[in-house]
Short mmCIF file of C-alpha atoms and ligand atoms in Angstrom, two decimals:
data_model
loop_
_atom_site.label_atom_id
_atom_site.label_comp_id
_atom_site.label_asym_id
_atom_site.label_seq_id
_atom_site.Cartn_x
_atom_site.Cartn_y
_atom_site.Cartn_z
CA MET A 151 13.69 15.58 29.72
CA THR A 152 12.29 12.80 27.53
CA THR A 153 10.59 10.57 30.06
CA SER A 154 7.48 12.58 30.87
CA THR A 155 4.46 10.34 31.43
CA ILE A 156 1.85 13.10 31.34
CA PRO A 157 -1.07 11.56 29.45
CA LEU A 158 -2.41 13.21 26.29
CA ALA A 159 -6.04 13.90 25.44
CA GLU A 160 -7.94 11.12 23.69
CA ARG A 161 -8.69 13.34 20.67
CA VAL A 162 -5.04 13.85 19.86
CA ARG A 163 -4.31 10.14 20.15
CA GLN A 164 -6.93 9.46 17.46
CA ILE A 165 -5.27 11.53 14.78
CA LYS A 166 -1.91 11.66 13.01
CA ALA A 167 0.17 14.70 12.14
CA SER A 168 -0.22 15.84 8.54
CA PRO A 169 1.69 13.18 6.50
CA THR A 170 2.39 15.56 3.63
CA LEU A 171 4.18 17.94 5.97
CA ALA A 172 6.02 14.93 7.48
CA VAL A 173 7.37 13.76 4.11
CA ASP A 174 8.37 17.30 3.33
CA ALA A 175 10.30 17.48 6.62
CA LYS A 176 12.11 14.18 5.92
CA ALA A 177 13.01 15.30 2.39
CA LYS A 178 14.27 18.66 3.66
CA ALA A 179 16.41 16.92 6.31
CA LEU A 180 17.96 14.62 3.67
CA LYS A 181 18.59 17.62 1.45
CA ALA A 182 20.19 19.54 4.33
CA SER A 183 22.60 16.62 4.78
CA GLY A 184 23.76 17.19 1.21
CA ALA A 185 21.67 14.62 -0.71
CA ASP A 186 20.38 15.64 -4.15
CA VAL A 187 16.71 15.15 -3.24
CA LEU A 188 14.14 16.02 -5.89
CA ASN A 189 11.03 17.20 -4.09
CA PHE A 190 7.68 16.20 -5.59
CA SER A 191 5.92 16.22 -2.24
CA VAL A 192 5.20 19.92 -1.80
CA GLY A 193 1.63 21.09 -1.88
CA GLU A 194 2.29 24.69 -2.81
CA PRO A 195 3.07 26.67 -5.98
CA ASP A 196 6.77 27.18 -6.78
CA PHE A 197 6.12 30.88 -7.42
CA ASP A 198 6.79 33.93 -5.30
CA THR A 199 3.84 35.95 -4.03
CA PRO A 200 3.22 38.67 -6.67
CA GLU A 201 5.11 41.94 -6.21
CA HIS A 202 2.04 44.16 -5.61
CA VAL A 203 0.79 41.79 -2.93
CA ARG A 204 4.14 41.76 -1.12
CA ALA A 205 4.21 45.56 -1.34
CA ALA A 206 0.76 45.78 0.30
CA GLY A 207 2.00 43.58 3.15
CA LYS A 208 5.09 45.77 3.67
CA LYS A 209 2.98 48.92 3.55
CA ALA A 210 0.64 47.51 6.20
CA ILE A 211 3.62 47.04 8.51
CA ASP A 212 4.98 50.53 7.82
CA ASP A 213 1.52 52.08 8.30
CA GLY A 214 1.29 50.44 11.71
CA PHE A 215 -1.58 48.20 10.66
CA THR A 216 -0.36 45.72 13.24
CA ARG A 217 -3.13 45.34 15.79
CA TYR A 218 -6.10 43.01 16.33
CA THR A 219 -8.68 43.17 13.56
CA PRO A 220 -12.37 42.23 13.75
CA VAL A 221 -12.73 38.46 14.34
CA PRO A 222 -14.12 37.62 10.84
CA GLY A 223 -11.50 39.79 9.10
CA ILE A 224 -11.47 43.45 8.07
CA LEU A 225 -14.68 44.66 6.41
CA GLU A 226 -12.82 45.94 3.33
CA LEU A 227 -11.46 42.46 2.64
CA ARG A 228 -14.82 40.76 3.20
CA GLN A 229 -16.46 43.27 0.83
CA ALA A 230 -13.77 42.60 -1.76
CA ILE A 231 -14.31 38.82 -1.42
CA CYS A 232 -18.07 39.36 -1.97
CA ARG A 233 -17.29 41.34 -5.15
CA ARG A 234 -14.95 38.61 -6.38
CA PHE A 235 -17.60 35.90 -5.85
CA ALA A 236 -20.17 38.07 -7.67
CA GLU A 237 -17.87 38.87 -10.60
CA ASP A 238 -16.38 35.39 -11.01
CA HIS A 239 -19.49 33.28 -10.35
CA GLY A 240 -22.55 35.50 -10.01
CA TRP A 241 -22.97 34.43 -6.35
CA ARG A 242 -24.39 37.09 -4.04
CA TYR A 243 -22.96 37.22 -0.51
CA GLU A 244 -23.03 39.97 2.12
CA PRO A 245 -19.91 40.69 4.21
CA ASP A 246 -21.53 39.07 7.27
CA GLN A 247 -21.64 35.84 5.27
CA ILE A 248 -17.85 35.78 4.97
CA GLU A 249 -15.23 34.65 7.48
CA VAL A 250 -11.56 35.24 6.77
CA CYS A 251 -9.39 32.69 8.58
CA CYS A 252 -5.76 31.69 9.13
CA GLY A 253 -5.59 29.70 5.89
CA GLY A 254 -8.26 27.61 4.27
CA LYS A 255 -7.42 24.84 6.71
CA GLN A 256 -8.63 26.86 9.68
CA GLY A 257 -11.81 27.62 7.73
CA LEU A 258 -12.48 23.88 7.53
CA TYR A 259 -11.60 23.46 11.18
CA ASN A 260 -14.02 26.23 12.21
CA MET A 261 -16.79 24.70 10.06
CA ALA A 262 -16.38 21.27 11.62
CA GLN A 263 -16.31 22.71 15.14
CA ALA A 264 -19.41 24.79 14.42
CA LEU A 265 -21.45 22.05 12.74
CA PHE A 266 -20.43 18.54 13.77
CA GLY A 267 -20.22 16.54 16.97
CA PRO A 268 -20.37 13.02 18.40
CA GLY A 269 -22.78 10.78 16.50
CA ASP A 270 -22.56 12.80 13.29
CA GLU A 271 -21.22 11.30 10.08
CA VAL A 272 -19.60 13.34 7.31
CA LEU A 273 -19.15 11.89 3.81
CA VAL A 274 -15.61 12.22 2.52
CA PRO A 275 -14.97 11.02 -1.03
CA ALA A 276 -11.62 9.17 -1.16
CA PRO A 277 -8.94 9.90 -2.38
CA TYR A 278 -9.40 12.91 -0.11
CA TRP A 279 -7.23 15.80 1.05
CA VAL A 280 -5.27 14.54 4.08
CA SER A 281 -6.78 17.00 6.55
CA TYR A 282 -10.51 16.28 6.02
CA PRO A 283 -10.83 13.14 8.18
CA PRO A 284 -8.82 14.44 11.17
CA ILE A 285 -10.64 17.80 11.10
CA VAL A 286 -13.97 15.92 11.27
CA GLN A 287 -12.59 13.67 14.04
CA LEU A 288 -11.32 16.62 16.07
CA ALA A 289 -14.96 17.78 16.17
CA GLY A 290 -15.90 14.39 17.65
CA ALA A 291 -17.70 13.31 14.48
CA THR A 292 -17.01 10.37 12.14
CA PRO A 293 -15.63 10.77 8.63
CA VAL A 294 -17.18 8.21 6.26
CA GLU A 295 -15.01 7.46 3.24
CA VAL A 296 -16.81 7.09 -0.08
CA PRO A 297 -14.53 5.43 -2.65
CA LEU A 298 -13.94 7.17 -5.97
CA ASP A 299 -13.09 4.96 -8.92
CA GLU A 300 -9.99 5.57 -11.02
CA ALA A 301 -11.89 4.04 -13.98
CA ARG A 302 -14.43 6.91 -13.69
CA ASP A 303 -11.62 9.50 -13.57
CA PHE A 304 -12.32 9.78 -9.81
CA ASP A 305 -15.72 11.32 -10.44
CA LEU A 306 -18.19 10.37 -7.71
CA ASP A 307 -20.74 7.67 -8.56
CA PRO A 308 -24.03 8.77 -6.94
CA ALA A 309 -25.12 5.12 -6.65
CA VAL A 310 -21.98 4.36 -4.62
CA LEU A 311 -22.50 7.49 -2.52
CA ALA A 312 -26.04 6.36 -1.65
CA ARG A 313 -24.63 3.20 -0.06
CA TYR A 314 -22.75 5.23 2.56
CA VAL A 315 -25.66 7.45 3.58
CA THR A 316 -27.20 6.75 7.00
CA PRO A 317 -29.65 8.66 9.21
CA LYS A 318 -26.54 10.08 10.93
CA THR A 319 -25.15 11.69 7.75
CA ARG A 320 -24.87 15.43 8.31
CA GLY A 321 -22.92 16.56 5.28
CA ILE A 322 -20.38 15.98 2.55
CA ILE A 323 -16.99 17.50 1.70
CA LEU A 324 -16.36 18.18 -2.00
CA ASN A 325 -13.00 19.16 -3.45
CA SER A 326 -12.95 19.96 -7.17
CA PRO A 327 -10.35 20.19 -8.64
CA SER A 328 -9.06 17.66 -6.16
CA ASN A 329 -5.91 17.38 -4.17
CA PRO A 330 -4.50 14.67 -4.74
CA THR A 331 -6.10 13.54 -8.04
CA GLY A 332 -6.60 16.80 -9.97
CA SER A 333 -10.00 15.43 -10.98
CA VAL A 334 -13.19 17.48 -11.03
CA PHE A 335 -16.78 16.46 -10.28
CA SER A 336 -19.02 16.43 -13.36
CA ALA A 337 -22.17 18.55 -13.58
CA ALA A 338 -24.27 15.36 -13.53
CA THR A 339 -22.60 14.16 -10.32
CA LEU A 340 -23.05 17.52 -8.61
CA GLU A 341 -26.68 17.53 -9.71
CA ALA A 342 -27.21 14.16 -8.00
CA ILE A 343 -25.35 15.25 -4.85
CA GLY A 344 -27.31 18.51 -4.78
CA LYS A 345 -30.62 16.65 -4.98
CA MET A 346 -29.64 14.33 -2.12
CA ALA A 347 -28.42 17.27 -0.04
CA LEU A 348 -31.69 19.16 -0.51
CA GLU A 349 -33.77 16.11 0.28
CA LYS A 350 -31.80 15.17 3.41
CA GLY A 351 -30.87 18.64 4.65
CA TRP A 352 -27.10 18.07 4.48
CA ILE A 353 -24.48 20.76 4.69
CA VAL A 354 -22.32 20.75 1.55
CA ILE A 355 -18.73 21.88 2.03
CA SER A 356 -17.21 22.89 -1.30
CA ASP A 357 -13.43 23.25 -1.11
CA ASP A 358 -12.67 25.37 -4.19
CA ILE A 359 -9.06 26.21 -3.32
CA TYR A 360 -7.82 25.06 -6.78
CA ASP A 361 -10.60 26.63 -8.86
CA THR A 362 -8.25 29.05 -10.63
CA ILE A 363 -5.89 26.26 -11.71
CA VAL A 364 -7.96 24.43 -14.32
CA TYR A 365 -6.77 22.86 -17.60
CA GLY A 366 -8.88 22.75 -20.72
CA GLY A 367 -11.40 25.45 -21.54
CA GLU A 368 -14.53 24.05 -19.93
CA LYS A 369 -16.33 25.89 -17.15
CA LEU A 370 -15.84 24.17 -13.80
CA PRO A 371 -19.21 22.73 -12.65
CA HIS A 372 -20.21 23.87 -9.15
CA ILE A 373 -22.72 22.66 -6.58
CA LEU A 374 -24.16 26.20 -6.23
CA ASP A 375 -25.11 26.15 -9.91
CA VAL A 376 -27.31 23.06 -9.40
CA ASP A 377 -30.14 24.78 -7.50
CA PRO A 378 -30.24 28.25 -5.91
CA ARG A 379 -31.75 26.74 -2.74
CA LEU A 380 -28.41 25.00 -2.06
CA GLY A 381 -26.96 28.39 -1.06
CA GLU A 382 -28.77 27.95 2.28
CA GLN A 383 -26.86 24.76 3.03
CA THR A 384 -23.49 25.20 1.31
CA LEU A 385 -20.21 26.52 2.67
CA VAL A 386 -17.73 27.61 0.02
CA LEU A 387 -14.07 27.48 0.99
CA ASN A 388 -11.43 29.40 -0.90
CA GLY A 389 -8.36 31.53 -0.23
CA VAL A 390 -5.21 33.01 -1.65
CA SER A 391 -2.77 30.25 -0.65
CA LYS A 392 -2.77 28.47 -4.01
CA SER A 393 -4.19 31.10 -6.39
CA PHE A 394 -1.68 33.81 -5.39
CA ALA A 395 1.17 31.63 -4.13
CA MET A 396 0.57 32.85 -0.56
CA THR A 397 0.71 29.65 1.51
CA GLY A 398 2.86 31.22 4.23
CA TRP A 399 0.65 34.27 4.69
CA ARG A 400 -2.17 32.05 6.06
CA ILE A 401 -5.29 33.64 4.57
CA GLY A 402 -8.33 31.60 3.55
CA TYR A 403 -12.03 32.44 3.58
CA VAL A 404 -15.43 30.82 3.87
CA ALA A 405 -18.76 32.01 2.46
CA GLY A 406 -22.10 30.65 3.58
CA PRO A 407 -25.30 31.07 5.60
CA LYS A 408 -25.03 33.91 8.11
CA HIS A 409 -25.84 31.85 11.21
CA ILE A 410 -23.14 29.27 10.41
CA ILE A 411 -20.55 31.96 9.69
CA GLY A 412 -21.58 33.57 13.01
CA ALA A 413 -20.99 30.28 14.85
CA MET A 414 -17.61 29.91 13.12
CA ASN A 415 -16.74 33.46 14.21
CA LYS A 416 -17.42 32.40 17.80
CA ILE A 417 -14.96 29.50 17.45
CA GLN A 418 -12.41 31.80 15.83
CA SER A 419 -12.86 34.48 18.52
CA GLN A 420 -11.93 31.91 21.17
CA SER A 421 -9.02 30.36 19.28
CA THR A 422 -6.99 32.53 16.88
CA SER A 423 -8.99 35.81 17.39
CA ASN A 424 -8.34 36.93 13.81
CA PRO A 425 -6.02 36.24 10.90
CA SER A 426 -2.85 38.35 10.75
CA SER A 427 -3.64 42.02 10.08
CA VAL A 428 -0.67 42.36 7.73
CA ALA A 429 -1.59 39.25 5.76
CA GLN A 430 -5.18 40.52 5.42
CA LYS A 431 -3.90 43.70 3.73
CA ALA A 432 -1.80 41.59 1.38
CA ALA A 433 -4.79 39.36 0.60
CA LEU A 434 -6.85 42.49 -0.08
CA ALA A 435 -4.33 43.50 -2.75
CA ALA A 436 -4.54 39.98 -4.23
CA VAL A 437 -8.34 39.89 -4.31
CA THR A 438 -8.82 43.46 -5.62
CA GLY A 439 -5.77 43.69 -7.92
CA PRO A 440 -5.14 42.25 -11.39
CA GLN A 441 -6.36 38.66 -11.68
CA ASP A 442 -3.84 37.49 -14.29
CA PHE A 443 -1.40 35.91 -11.81
CA PRO A 444 -3.35 32.65 -11.31
CA ARG A 445 -3.66 32.31 -15.11
CA THR A 446 0.07 32.90 -15.64
CA MET A 447 0.82 30.25 -13.06
CA ARG A 448 -1.67 27.82 -14.63
CA ASP A 449 -0.10 28.39 -18.06
CA ALA A 450 3.33 27.60 -16.61
CA PHE A 451 2.02 24.29 -15.24
CA VAL A 452 0.71 23.09 -18.64
CA PRO A 453 4.00 21.92 -20.25
CA ARG A 454 5.03 20.26 -16.97
CA LEU A 455 1.72 18.40 -16.83
CA GLU A 456 2.06 17.31 -20.46
CA TYR A 457 5.61 16.07 -19.91
CA ILE A 458 4.88 14.20 -16.69
CA MET A 459 1.79 12.52 -18.23
CA GLN A 460 3.82 11.45 -21.25
CA GLU A 461 6.60 10.00 -19.08
CA LEU A 462 4.19 8.15 -16.76
CA ALA A 463 2.41 6.69 -19.80
CA SER A 464 5.71 5.17 -20.95
CA ILE A 465 6.20 3.19 -17.71
CA PRO A 466 4.93 -0.41 -17.92
CA GLY A 467 2.05 -1.16 -15.53
CA VAL A 468 1.50 2.44 -14.43
CA THR A 469 -1.85 4.13 -15.05
CA CYS A 470 -2.58 7.78 -14.37
CA VAL A 471 -5.81 9.75 -14.69
CA ARG A 472 -5.21 13.06 -16.50
CA PRO A 473 -5.74 15.89 -13.99
CA LYS A 474 -8.25 18.57 -14.98
CA GLY A 475 -6.95 21.02 -12.41
CA ALA A 476 -4.56 21.67 -9.47
CA PHE A 477 -0.87 20.69 -9.78
CA TYR A 478 -0.72 17.02 -8.86
CA VAL A 479 -0.66 13.69 -10.66
CA PHE A 480 -1.75 10.55 -8.83
CA PRO A 481 -0.32 7.54 -10.70
CA ASN A 482 -1.35 4.00 -9.78
CA PHE A 483 1.77 1.97 -8.88
CA SER A 484 -0.02 -1.08 -7.51
CA ALA A 485 1.32 -3.26 -10.35
CA TYR A 486 4.68 -2.91 -8.56
CA TYR A 487 3.39 -3.85 -5.10
CA GLY A 488 4.58 -7.30 -4.14
CA LYS A 489 7.81 -6.85 -6.10
CA SER A 490 11.19 -6.72 -4.37
CA VAL A 491 14.64 -5.26 -4.53
CA ASP A 492 17.64 -6.47 -2.48
CA GLY A 493 15.37 -8.73 -0.46
CA LYS A 494 12.96 -5.95 0.49
CA THR A 495 9.38 -6.23 -0.72
CA ILE A 496 7.35 -3.17 -1.67
CA ALA A 497 3.98 -4.02 -0.14
CA ASN A 498 2.10 -0.72 -0.34
CA SER A 499 2.27 3.01 -1.07
CA VAL A 500 4.22 3.83 2.09
CA ASP A 501 6.91 1.27 1.14
CA MET A 502 6.92 2.68 -2.39
CA ALA A 503 7.34 6.30 -1.25
CA ASP A 504 10.08 5.21 1.19
CA TYR A 505 11.85 3.27 -1.56
CA LEU A 506 11.67 6.23 -3.94
CA LEU A 507 13.02 8.58 -1.30
CA ASP A 508 15.79 6.32 0.05
CA ARG A 509 17.00 4.86 -3.25
CA ALA A 510 16.08 7.40 -5.91
CA LEU A 511 16.06 10.55 -3.73
CA LEU A 512 12.54 11.34 -4.91
CA ALA A 513 10.20 12.84 -2.32
CA THR A 514 6.56 11.92 -3.00
CA VAL A 515 3.51 11.31 -0.82
CA PRO A 516 2.09 7.78 -0.40
CA GLY A 517 -1.51 7.36 -1.54
CA ALA A 518 -2.38 5.87 1.86
CA ALA A 519 -2.20 9.42 3.26
CA PHE A 520 -5.15 10.26 0.99
CA GLY A 521 -7.08 7.05 1.67
CA ALA A 522 -6.00 5.44 -1.64
CA ASP A 523 -3.14 2.96 -1.25
CA PRO A 524 -2.63 1.98 -4.93
CA PHE A 525 -1.38 5.50 -5.69
CA VAL A 526 1.50 7.89 -5.00
CA ARG A 527 1.14 11.67 -5.33
CA PHE A 528 3.60 13.77 -7.32
CA SER A 529 3.30 17.56 -7.29
CA PHE A 530 4.44 19.23 -10.50
CA ALA A 531 4.71 22.64 -8.88
CA THR A 532 8.44 22.41 -9.45
CA SER A 533 10.84 23.20 -12.28
CA MET A 534 10.90 21.37 -15.61
CA THR A 535 14.56 20.42 -14.97
CA ILE A 536 13.60 18.70 -11.73
CA ILE A 537 10.64 16.98 -13.38
CA GLU A 538 12.83 15.66 -16.22
CA LYS A 539 15.47 14.35 -13.82
CA GLY A 540 12.81 12.97 -11.50
CA MET A 541 10.97 11.02 -14.18
CA GLN A 542 14.27 9.48 -15.29
CA ARG A 543 15.04 8.39 -11.73
CA LEU A 544 11.52 7.08 -11.28
CA LYS A 545 11.78 4.87 -14.36
CA GLU A 546 15.14 3.50 -13.24
CA ALA A 547 13.89 2.82 -9.71
CA LEU A 548 10.75 1.01 -10.89
CA ALA A 549 12.76 -1.02 -13.42
CA LYS A 550 14.88 -2.41 -10.56
CA LEU A 551 11.85 -4.00 -8.91
CA ALA A 552 11.25 -7.63 -9.79
C1 LIG B 639 -3.81 23.79 0.21
C2 LIG B 639 -5.21 23.32 0.43
C3 LIG B 639 -6.14 24.01 1.24
C4 LIG B 639 -5.87 25.29 2.00
O1 LIG B 639 -4.65 25.45 2.49
P1 LIG B 639 -4.25 26.70 3.39
O2 LIG B 639 -2.78 26.75 3.21
O3 LIG B 639 -4.68 26.38 4.77
O4 LIG B 639 -4.95 27.92 2.87
C5 LIG B 639 -7.42 23.53 1.34
N1 LIG B 639 -7.80 22.43 0.68
C6 LIG B 639 -6.96 21.74 -0.10
C7 LIG B 639 -7.46 20.55 -0.81
C8 LIG B 639 -5.64 22.16 -0.25
O5 LIG B 639 -4.80 21.44 -1.02
#
């Protein structure tokens, strides 16, 4: 049964499956066949969900909390999310300004479906998270890539941004700390973006999923701190996937203007209905319980980050911006593009990632997946032993290219 000619919808032909999940699948298949693959491609913490959170999930099952919930999520959880925003940032939201969704990714999907359509343009600073452009495209709108410069530590240059603005621009997607670069937007940059957004009436989407994993003591600048009026045109995306090592539970949430959240609830009511009841109870325990887990995880990442930066710095021709948050490094390998081994030329990031996987058994993600071909993404959400072995293999593999 492999010869079906049933045509597919145009919208699905426009987009690709998530490349990070694809690399992960290839690496897992190699590993299953017995190869000693070192996986640097995963976009999730290498920690178990905390004990008290798992217990809350089990209790929800045993208590029979296993039916449909309200579309935007249970009130108790939305109230707890409001309290967390107030305590952590001083932002005031009401529960009807919160939508809980099946992971942060569905939050973004709901936003795009609620806000964008054909003819609309959405600014996406690149390198970007792999899912932003296809989510915008699935809404019929056009993602417009705005290049970020490695020489500016991937901070956005407002003068460059201005060049990509047209009368069709409807909004911008910000991700700070960023996946894949780990960079953050400076207060000055956010100030400039905020001014443009107010002047032009853009929606600002702030993906804060890594805001608990920040290195160095400085406070993370945020678009909502630029001008209180921006609250009327900003959607804040967060969730427990990264902060509480809960990627498989599928709980994210969005805060923003009531009428937009209402429209997103409509989309959700006609698609997933509601996020899993059991996972909502677990997320409630995460949001209301002790908040030391994200810090413990962050502290565990620090020596890995230091080691990986030191190793990358010792490789000739490789540059790497020091991440200020998240758990990725995004080294520039373009000095090796054009070089060959055994008659095969490495022309770009996809060739490089393939070479590293096939010949060094290192699973990484090519920068092209993030709209930035000179780079390759390594996640350091893995053990120090694997990182040490991996950096050794990386050096050997690059040294073979001539
Ligand atoms: C992981 C991630 C998310 C959310 O992921 P979910 O698993 O859907 O909660 C959102 N944005 C970025 C940049 C991410 O890396």
